[in-house]
Amino acid sequence: MENNLDRILNIALNFETGAAVVKGARYGNGHINDTYKVTAADGTDYILQRINDNVFTNVAELMENIVGVTEYIASASNVKDECLRVIPTKEGSAWFKAPEGYFRMYNFISAGISIETVPTAEELYLSAVGFGRFQKALDGYPVEKLYDSIPDFHNTMKRYERFEIAVAADKAGRAGEVRAEIDFVRSRSAYAGEVVGALKNGELPLRVTHNDTKLNNVLIDLKGKRPVTVIDLDTVMRGSILYDFGDGVRSGASTGAEDERDLTKVSFSKERYEAFAKGFAGEAGERLTKTEKSRLYFGAILMTYECGMRFLTDYLEGDVYFKLHRPGHNLDRALTQFKLVEDMEKERTFMRDAAEGYANGAR
Ligand code: ADP
Ligand code: GN1
Ligand code: MG
C-alpha cells in the first residue's frame, strides 16, 4: 500500500520530535517495511516506518524487543548519536496506530550509509566488522526478554514444508514454468535439517542473533572506513551464529545484485567471502565453539538456499510477502540465489578453511 505523503507528515506529528515534522519522502530499499525520511522544522531528520504487520503480527512484542535491544546497546556505547533510538509518541508509546497501520520513529543516523550496490571487498569487510561487533554487543543480553517476532524465521525445515505446500497448491498457476527451480530446491532438501537438527541436539548453541544481516542493514562510514550502526532490528531473536555469518555472505559476496537478471553477472566472489569471514569471525570468532567455527561456512550455503527458496515460495504464492518492483521480481531473485548456491558448493573447502581460520585467529 502506498501511503499518502500528507498523511505521513500528519502521522509524524504524533511523535516526540523536538519541532514539528514539515517534510518527508520515501527512503531506502528494504523489502519489508515502508520507510520515510522525515525532517522537522529545526532541521533534525528522523526515520518514520510503517511496520509491515502482515509480517510482524504482534507489534507490541516486536517493539518491546527493539526498545530493549536498542537501550541495551546504547547504554554500553560512548557514541550515543550513532546508536539507533526509538523515538516515542507524545503519549510515551513506542509505536503509533493510525488507520493506515502501525508506525514507529527512529533517530536518523547520518554518520553512515546503506550500501545498495555490489560492495568492494573492503566495504564488505567493514559490514562484517559491524555485524560481528553487534553480535558481541548482544552477547550478555537476557534472551528470555526476547519474543520470537517471526516464529521459525530460520527454521529451514518449516520453510521447506511451506515451499512444498506452495508447489502443491500452485495458487498463482506458476509451478509449471519453474519446474527446474522446484527440482533445484528439492534436490538439496537435506540442507534444511542440518542447522535445525544441530540446534535441537545441542551441537550448536542458540545465541541472540540479528537474523537479517544483509549488506544494507548496516550503516557504513565510507570516508572514515568504519561500520557505524547495525539497523533493522525486527528479527533480533534467538538463532544460530551461522545465520548471521551466512546472510552477510549471501548478500555481500555475490558479483551481481540480488535481483540481477543476467545470471552471467552473478557468481560467488571468493575474495569478498574472505573479506567477510575476516571481518565477522575476526570480531566474533573468539567466543565461538569449535563446532560453530567449523560450520560457520555452511551458514552461507544454507542462508542462500533458504532465501532462494523463500523468494520462489513467494512467487508460487502470488507475491504476498516481499516488496516487488517489477513482474517476476521474486523469480529473478530466486535464480540469483540458486546460482550462488551452486558456486558455493564447489568451494566448500576454501570456505570452511577461511572462516575457521579467521575464527581461530590463525589466518
Ligand atoms: P526493512 O525492514 O524494510 O528492510 P529497514 O529498517 O532496513 O527496513 O529500513 C530500510 C532502509 O532505511 C535501510 O536499509 C536504511 O537504508 C534506511 N534506514 C533505516 N533506519 C535508519 C536510520 N535510523 N538511520 C538512517 N537510515 C535508516
Ligand atoms: C528481507 O527487510 P530486509 O529487506 O532487510 C527479509 C530477509 C531476507 C531479505 C532478502 C523480515 O530483508 O529475511 O533475507 O529481505 N526480512 C524479513 O533480501 O523477512
Ligand atoms: Mg532492511
Short mmCIF file of C-alpha atoms and ligand atoms in Angstrom, two decimals:
data_model
loop_
_atom_site.label_atom_id
_atom_site.label_comp_id
_atom_site.label_asym_id
_atom_site.label_seq_id
_atom_site.Cartn_x
_atom_site.Cartn_y
_atom_site.Cartn_z
CA MET A 1 0.00 0.00 0.00
CA GLU A 2 1.39 3.42 -0.94
CA ASN A 3 0.79 5.90 1.86
CA ASN A 4 -0.14 9.46 1.01
CA LEU A 5 2.74 11.77 1.95
CA ASP A 6 0.49 14.34 3.62
CA ARG A 7 -0.85 11.60 5.83
CA ILE A 8 2.72 10.54 6.62
CA LEU A 9 3.58 14.06 7.80
CA ASN A 10 0.42 14.09 9.84
CA ILE A 11 1.27 10.78 11.45
CA ALA A 12 4.79 12.05 12.22
CA LEU A 13 3.27 14.84 14.31
CA ASN A 14 2.26 12.24 16.88
CA PHE A 15 5.89 11.51 17.80
CA GLU A 16 8.07 13.26 20.33
CA THR A 17 10.23 15.25 17.90
CA GLY A 18 11.87 18.48 19.09
CA ALA A 19 10.00 20.52 16.48
CA ALA A 20 7.10 19.68 14.18
CA VAL A 21 7.85 17.49 11.17
CA VAL A 22 7.50 19.53 7.99
CA LYS A 23 8.69 17.36 5.12
CA GLY A 24 9.28 13.76 4.19
CA ALA A 25 9.93 11.31 1.37
CA ARG A 26 10.18 7.56 0.77
CA TYR A 27 13.59 6.26 1.79
CA GLY A 28 15.78 3.17 1.44
CA ASN A 29 15.36 -0.18 -0.26
CA GLY A 30 14.01 -2.51 2.40
CA HIS A 31 11.84 -5.41 1.24
CA ILE A 32 9.52 -5.36 4.25
CA ASN A 33 8.52 -2.06 5.88
CA ASP A 34 7.52 1.30 4.30
CA THR A 35 10.32 3.68 5.24
CA TYR A 36 10.30 7.50 5.13
CA LYS A 37 12.91 10.06 5.95
CA VAL A 38 11.16 12.99 7.59
CA THR A 39 12.55 16.35 8.67
CA ALA A 40 11.41 18.60 11.50
CA ALA A 41 11.28 22.42 11.37
CA ASP A 42 14.54 22.59 13.35
CA GLY A 43 16.32 20.59 10.62
CA THR A 44 16.50 17.28 12.51
CA ASP A 45 15.91 14.19 10.39
CA TYR A 46 14.06 11.08 11.52
CA ILE A 47 13.11 7.72 10.09
CA LEU A 48 9.38 7.02 10.12
CA GLN A 49 8.31 3.50 9.27
CA ARG A 50 5.01 1.81 8.69
CA ILE A 51 5.58 -1.59 10.22
CA ASN A 52 4.56 -4.45 7.97
CA ASP A 53 2.02 -6.09 10.22
CA ASN A 54 1.38 -8.81 7.70
CA VAL A 55 4.92 -9.97 8.55
CA PHE A 56 5.09 -8.84 12.19
CA THR A 57 1.75 -9.80 13.60
CA ASN A 58 2.43 -8.77 17.19
CA VAL A 59 3.61 -5.17 17.05
CA ALA A 60 3.66 -4.72 20.84
CA GLU A 61 6.06 -7.63 21.27
CA LEU A 62 8.13 -6.56 18.28
CA MET A 63 8.61 -3.08 19.68
CA GLU A 64 9.34 -4.37 23.16
CA ASN A 65 12.20 -6.38 21.62
CA ILE A 66 13.53 -3.36 19.75
CA VAL A 67 13.29 -0.97 22.68
CA GLY A 68 15.09 -3.50 24.88
CA VAL A 69 17.89 -4.15 22.42
CA THR A 70 18.44 -0.52 21.40
CA GLU A 71 18.57 0.64 25.04
CA TYR A 72 20.97 -2.15 25.92
CA ILE A 73 23.33 -1.27 23.09
CA ALA A 74 23.11 2.49 23.75
CA SER A 75 23.85 2.07 27.45
CA ALA A 76 27.19 0.46 26.60
CA SER A 77 28.17 2.93 23.87
CA ASN A 78 30.05 6.23 24.11
CA VAL A 79 28.73 7.45 20.76
CA LYS A 80 25.05 7.83 21.55
CA ASP A 81 24.39 9.78 18.31
CA GLU A 82 25.32 6.72 16.35
CA CYS A 83 23.05 4.39 18.29
CA LEU A 84 19.62 3.53 16.99
CA ARG A 85 16.94 5.02 19.27
CA VAL A 86 13.20 4.57 19.26
CA ILE A 87 11.52 7.99 19.37
CA PRO A 88 8.36 7.59 21.46
CA THR A 89 4.99 9.08 20.65
CA LYS A 90 3.81 12.10 22.60
CA GLU A 91 1.85 9.62 24.71
CA GLY A 92 5.03 7.72 25.52
CA SER A 93 4.38 4.67 23.34
CA ALA A 94 6.98 3.00 21.08
CA TRP A 95 4.53 2.93 18.18
CA PHE A 96 1.51 4.79 16.85
CA LYS A 97 -1.60 3.15 15.47
CA ALA A 98 -3.08 5.06 12.54
CA PRO A 99 -5.87 3.90 10.22
CA GLU A 100 -3.11 3.02 7.71
CA GLY A 101 -1.37 0.73 10.17
CA TYR A 102 1.33 0.80 12.84
CA PHE A 103 4.10 3.39 12.71
CA ARG A 104 7.36 3.86 14.60
CA MET A 105 10.06 6.50 14.54
CA TYR A 106 13.85 6.33 14.89
CA ASN A 107 16.58 8.93 15.05
CA PHE A 108 18.12 9.32 11.58
CA ILE A 109 21.73 8.17 11.67
CA SER A 110 23.71 10.24 9.18
CA ALA A 111 27.25 9.13 10.01
CA GLY A 112 26.96 6.14 7.69
CA ILE A 113 25.02 4.91 4.67
CA SER A 114 23.44 1.67 3.46
CA ILE A 115 25.47 0.23 0.59
CA GLU A 116 22.97 -0.74 -2.10
CA THR A 117 25.38 -1.68 -4.88
CA VAL A 118 27.77 -4.61 -5.21
CA PRO A 119 30.33 -3.84 -2.48
CA THR A 120 34.09 -3.82 -2.74
CA ALA A 121 35.91 -6.36 -0.59
CA GLU A 122 36.83 -3.56 1.79
CA GLU A 123 33.22 -2.36 2.10
CA LEU A 124 32.08 -5.89 2.79
CA TYR A 125 34.83 -6.30 5.35
CA LEU A 126 33.53 -3.20 7.15
CA SER A 127 29.98 -4.53 7.12
CA ALA A 128 31.23 -7.81 8.58
CA VAL A 129 33.05 -5.99 11.36
CA GLY A 130 29.80 -4.15 12.10
CA PHE A 131 27.75 -7.35 12.32
CA GLY A 132 30.49 -9.11 14.29
CA ARG A 133 30.53 -6.27 16.85
CA PHE A 134 26.75 -6.32 17.03
CA GLN A 135 26.90 -9.98 17.87
CA LYS A 136 29.42 -9.28 20.62
CA ALA A 137 27.46 -6.31 21.93
CA LEU A 138 24.42 -8.52 22.49
CA ASP A 139 26.34 -11.39 24.00
CA GLY A 140 25.10 -10.70 27.51
CA TYR A 141 21.55 -9.71 26.53
CA PRO A 142 18.95 -11.63 28.54
CA VAL A 143 17.46 -13.95 25.93
CA GLU A 144 14.37 -14.61 27.99
CA LYS A 145 13.34 -11.00 27.31
CA LEU A 146 13.10 -11.61 23.56
CA TYR A 147 9.89 -12.61 21.84
CA ASP A 148 10.04 -14.53 18.58
CA SER A 149 8.95 -11.69 16.32
CA ILE A 150 8.63 -14.18 13.46
CA PRO A 151 8.38 -17.70 14.86
CA ASP A 152 10.55 -20.21 12.97
CA PHE A 153 12.13 -17.43 10.92
CA HIS A 154 15.19 -19.50 10.03
CA ASN A 155 13.66 -22.89 10.65
CA THR A 156 14.62 -24.10 7.20
CA MET A 157 12.66 -27.36 7.69
CA LYS A 158 9.46 -25.38 8.19
CA ARG A 159 10.40 -23.16 5.23
CA TYR A 160 10.81 -26.29 3.14
CA GLU A 161 7.42 -27.66 4.22
CA ARG A 162 5.80 -24.37 3.29
CA PHE A 163 7.56 -24.45 -0.07
CA GLU A 164 6.13 -27.92 -0.83
CA ILE A 165 2.66 -26.71 0.18
CA ALA A 166 3.04 -23.74 -2.18
CA VAL A 167 4.09 -26.05 -5.02
CA ALA A 168 1.13 -28.35 -4.42
CA ALA A 169 -1.38 -25.51 -4.09
CA ASP A 170 0.07 -23.63 -7.06
CA LYS A 171 -2.12 -20.66 -6.19
CA ALA A 172 -0.71 -18.32 -8.82
CA GLY A 173 -0.61 -21.02 -11.53
CA ARG A 174 3.16 -20.64 -11.92
CA ALA A 175 4.53 -24.02 -10.84
CA GLY A 176 4.61 -25.33 -14.41
CA GLU A 177 7.06 -22.66 -15.57
CA VAL A 178 9.50 -23.16 -12.67
CA ARG A 179 9.91 -26.94 -12.66
CA ALA A 180 13.70 -26.69 -12.85
CA GLU A 181 13.82 -24.34 -9.86
CA ILE A 182 11.46 -26.56 -7.87
CA ASP A 183 13.76 -29.51 -8.63
CA PHE A 184 16.76 -27.46 -7.53
CA VAL A 185 15.20 -26.85 -4.12
CA ARG A 186 14.08 -30.48 -3.76
CA SER A 187 17.46 -31.89 -4.70
CA ARG A 188 19.01 -30.05 -1.77
CA SER A 189 16.27 -30.60 0.80
CA ALA A 190 18.81 -32.28 3.11
CA TYR A 191 20.28 -28.81 3.81
CA ALA A 192 17.06 -27.77 5.52
CA GLY A 193 17.52 -30.02 8.54
CA GLU A 194 21.23 -29.52 9.21
CA VAL A 195 21.22 -26.48 11.49
CA VAL A 196 17.73 -27.04 12.90
CA GLY A 197 18.87 -30.53 13.92
CA ALA A 198 22.17 -29.34 15.39
CA LEU A 199 20.38 -26.69 17.46
CA LYS A 200 17.93 -29.28 18.71
CA ASN A 201 20.53 -31.80 19.80
CA GLY A 202 22.77 -29.15 21.34
CA GLU A 203 25.65 -29.45 18.85
CA LEU A 204 25.14 -25.78 18.09
CA PRO A 205 24.15 -23.21 20.76
CA LEU A 206 21.35 -20.67 20.50
CA ARG A 207 22.54 -17.07 20.75
CA VAL A 208 20.98 -13.65 20.41
CA THR A 209 21.32 -13.05 16.68
CA HIS A 210 20.23 -10.40 14.20
CA ASN A 211 18.97 -12.86 11.59
CA ASP A 212 18.83 -10.36 8.71
CA THR A 213 22.45 -9.33 8.27
CA LYS A 214 22.18 -8.18 4.70
CA LEU A 215 24.50 -5.52 3.49
CA ASN A 216 22.02 -2.63 3.57
CA ASN A 217 21.16 -3.33 7.21
CA VAL A 218 24.44 -1.91 8.49
CA LEU A 219 25.31 1.76 8.04
CA ILE A 220 28.89 2.30 6.90
CA ASP A 221 31.04 5.42 7.09
CA LEU A 222 32.83 5.09 3.76
CA LYS A 223 35.20 8.03 4.30
CA GLY A 224 36.13 7.02 7.82
CA LYS A 225 36.26 3.35 6.73
CA ARG A 226 34.28 2.08 9.67
CA PRO A 227 30.94 0.47 10.40
CA VAL A 228 28.61 2.85 12.23
CA THR A 229 25.39 1.11 13.26
CA VAL A 230 23.52 -2.10 12.66
CA ILE A 231 19.87 -1.31 11.88
CA ASP A 232 16.69 -3.24 11.02
CA LEU A 233 16.36 -4.95 14.37
CA ASP A 234 12.96 -6.52 13.69
CA THR A 235 14.35 -10.02 13.59
CA VAL A 236 16.69 -9.92 16.59
CA MET A 237 15.81 -13.23 18.21
CA ARG A 238 17.40 -16.45 19.36
CA GLY A 239 19.24 -18.05 16.49
CA SER A 240 22.47 -19.58 15.34
CA ILE A 241 25.55 -17.52 14.64
CA LEU A 242 25.64 -19.40 11.33
CA TYR A 243 22.63 -17.35 10.24
CA ASP A 244 24.32 -14.00 10.76
CA PHE A 245 27.53 -15.08 9.11
CA GLY A 246 25.58 -16.76 6.32
CA ASP A 247 23.26 -13.92 5.40
CA GLY A 248 26.13 -11.45 5.30
CA VAL A 249 27.91 -13.67 2.79
CA ARG A 250 24.72 -14.31 0.84
CA SER A 251 24.04 -10.64 0.35
CA GLY A 252 27.61 -9.37 0.04
CA ALA A 253 29.72 -11.99 -1.69
CA SER A 254 27.81 -12.07 -4.97
CA THR A 255 29.30 -10.34 -8.01
CA GLY A 256 25.78 -9.26 -9.01
CA ALA A 257 22.73 -7.67 -7.43
CA GLU A 258 20.23 -9.84 -5.58
CA ASP A 259 17.76 -9.32 -8.44
CA GLU A 260 20.21 -9.33 -11.37
CA ARG A 261 18.51 -10.79 -14.46
CA ASP A 262 21.71 -11.57 -16.34
CA LEU A 263 22.96 -14.61 -14.47
CA THR A 264 26.34 -14.45 -16.20
CA LYS A 265 26.97 -11.47 -13.91
CA VAL A 266 26.17 -13.44 -10.79
CA SER A 267 28.86 -15.54 -9.17
CA PHE A 268 30.32 -16.23 -5.76
CA SER A 269 33.30 -13.97 -5.04
CA LYS A 270 35.97 -15.79 -3.05
CA GLU A 271 37.74 -12.53 -2.43
CA ARG A 272 34.69 -10.98 -0.85
CA TYR A 273 33.87 -14.12 1.10
CA GLU A 274 37.34 -13.97 2.57
CA ALA A 275 36.80 -10.30 3.46
CA PHE A 276 33.51 -11.05 5.21
CA ALA A 277 35.00 -14.01 7.07
CA LYS A 278 37.91 -11.89 8.20
CA GLY A 279 35.69 -9.10 9.50
CA PHE A 280 32.99 -11.22 11.12
CA ALA A 281 35.00 -14.10 12.52
CA GLY A 282 37.78 -11.69 13.46
CA GLU A 283 35.32 -9.83 15.74
CA ALA A 284 33.05 -12.59 16.97
CA GLY A 285 35.19 -15.69 16.45
CA GLU A 286 36.91 -15.84 19.78
CA ARG A 287 33.78 -16.73 21.71
CA LEU A 288 32.54 -19.37 19.30
CA THR A 289 32.53 -23.08 19.99
CA LYS A 290 34.66 -25.43 17.94
CA THR A 291 31.59 -26.70 16.08
CA GLU A 292 30.40 -23.19 15.30
CA LYS A 293 33.80 -22.28 13.90
CA SER A 294 33.94 -25.31 11.66
CA ARG A 295 30.36 -24.92 10.39
CA LEU A 296 30.18 -21.16 10.03
CA TYR A 297 30.79 -21.52 6.29
CA PHE A 298 27.75 -23.78 5.91
CA GLY A 299 25.58 -20.90 7.14
CA ALA A 300 26.37 -19.13 3.86
CA ILE A 301 25.14 -22.04 1.75
CA LEU A 302 22.11 -22.53 4.00
CA MET A 303 21.03 -18.88 4.10
CA THR A 304 21.40 -18.54 0.34
CA TYR A 305 19.44 -21.75 -0.26
CA GLU A 306 16.78 -20.68 2.24
CA CYS A 307 16.46 -17.19 0.82
CA GLY A 308 16.16 -18.52 -2.75
CA MET A 309 13.51 -20.95 -1.54
CA ARG A 310 11.63 -18.11 0.18
CA PHE A 311 11.66 -15.99 -2.99
CA LEU A 312 10.45 -18.96 -5.03
CA THR A 313 7.75 -19.77 -2.46
CA ASP A 314 6.55 -16.16 -2.61
CA TYR A 315 6.49 -16.36 -6.41
CA LEU A 316 4.38 -19.52 -6.22
CA GLU A 317 2.07 -17.99 -3.62
CA GLY A 318 1.41 -14.96 -5.84
CA ASP A 319 3.91 -12.41 -4.39
CA VAL A 320 2.39 -11.83 -1.00
CA TYR A 321 5.47 -11.27 1.19
CA PHE A 322 8.41 -9.37 -0.33
CA LYS A 323 8.02 -5.93 -1.91
CA LEU A 324 8.18 -6.14 -5.71
CA HIS A 325 9.34 -3.52 -8.19
CA ARG A 326 8.53 -5.42 -11.38
CA PRO A 327 6.67 -8.54 -12.50
CA GLY A 328 8.72 -11.69 -11.97
CA HIS A 329 10.91 -9.94 -9.40
CA ASN A 330 10.72 -12.79 -6.89
CA LEU A 331 11.69 -15.34 -9.52
CA ASP A 332 14.64 -13.20 -10.64
CA ARG A 333 15.76 -13.04 -7.00
CA ALA A 334 15.37 -16.80 -6.53
CA LEU A 335 17.51 -17.51 -9.59
CA THR A 336 20.46 -15.42 -8.36
CA GLN A 337 20.37 -17.25 -5.03
CA PHE A 338 20.39 -20.67 -6.68
CA LYS A 339 23.30 -19.66 -8.90
CA LEU A 340 25.24 -18.64 -5.79
CA VAL A 341 24.41 -21.89 -4.00
CA GLU A 342 25.83 -23.86 -6.94
CA ASP A 343 29.00 -21.78 -6.91
CA MET A 344 29.48 -22.10 -3.16
CA GLU A 345 29.01 -25.84 -3.26
CA LYS A 346 32.19 -26.05 -5.33
CA GLU A 347 34.15 -24.02 -2.78
CA ARG A 348 33.31 -25.76 0.47
CA THR A 349 36.89 -26.50 1.44
CA PHE A 350 38.08 -22.98 0.80
CA MET A 351 35.07 -21.52 2.59
CA ARG A 352 35.49 -23.72 5.63
CA ASP A 353 39.24 -23.14 5.91
CA ALA A 354 38.84 -19.36 5.65
CA ALA A 355 36.01 -18.98 8.19
CA GLU A 356 37.55 -21.43 10.65
CA GLY A 357 40.98 -19.91 10.19
CA TYR A 358 39.82 -16.38 10.98
CA ALA A 359 37.69 -17.58 13.88
CA ASN A 360 40.80 -19.25 15.34
CA GLY A 361 42.93 -16.17 14.70
CA ALA A 362 45.11 -18.38 12.52
CA ARG A 363 44.72 -16.84 9.07
P1 ADP B 1 13.19 -3.08 6.03
O1 ADP B 1 12.81 -3.99 7.14
O2 ADP B 1 12.08 -2.77 5.12
O3 ADP B 1 14.42 -3.56 5.34
P2 ADP B 1 14.90 -1.11 7.37
O4 ADP B 1 14.70 -0.89 8.82
O5 ADP B 1 16.06 -1.91 6.96
O6 ADP B 1 13.53 -1.69 6.74
O7 ADP B 1 14.97 0.33 6.69
C1 ADP B 1 15.06 0.47 5.29
C2 ADP B 1 16.25 1.34 4.96
O8 ADP B 1 16.12 2.64 5.55
C3 ADP B 1 17.58 0.81 5.48
O9 ADP B 1 18.14 -0.13 4.61
C4 ADP B 1 18.40 2.10 5.59
O10 ADP B 1 18.94 2.46 4.34
C5 ADP B 1 17.37 3.13 5.99
N1 ADP B 1 17.32 3.33 7.46
C6 ADP B 1 16.56 2.64 8.34
N2 ADP B 1 16.72 3.10 9.59
C7 ADP B 1 17.62 4.12 9.53
C8 ADP B 1 18.16 5.04 10.49
N3 ADP B 1 17.82 5.01 11.78
N4 ADP B 1 19.05 5.98 10.03
C9 ADP B 1 19.38 6.04 8.73
N5 ADP B 1 18.89 5.22 7.78
C10 ADP B 1 17.99 4.27 8.16
C1 GN1 B 2 14.16 -9.02 3.83
O1 GN1 B 2 13.85 -6.37 5.49
P1 GN1 B 2 15.02 -6.59 4.59
O2 GN1 B 2 14.81 -6.03 3.23
O3 GN1 B 2 16.27 -6.13 5.26
C2 GN1 B 2 13.86 -10.23 4.71
C3 GN1 B 2 15.13 -11.06 4.86
C4 GN1 B 2 15.63 -11.51 3.50
C5 GN1 B 2 15.86 -10.28 2.65
C6 GN1 B 2 16.26 -10.65 1.25
C7 GN1 B 2 11.86 -9.78 7.86
O4 GN1 B 2 15.13 -8.21 4.46
O5 GN1 B 2 14.85 -12.20 5.65
O6 GN1 B 2 16.83 -12.24 3.64
O7 GN1 B 2 14.66 -9.46 2.58
N1 GN1 B 2 13.38 -9.77 6.01
C8 GN1 B 2 12.29 -10.34 6.56
O8 GN1 B 2 16.72 -9.53 0.59
O9 GN1 B 2 11.69 -11.28 6.04
MG MG B 3 16.35 -3.74 5.95
#
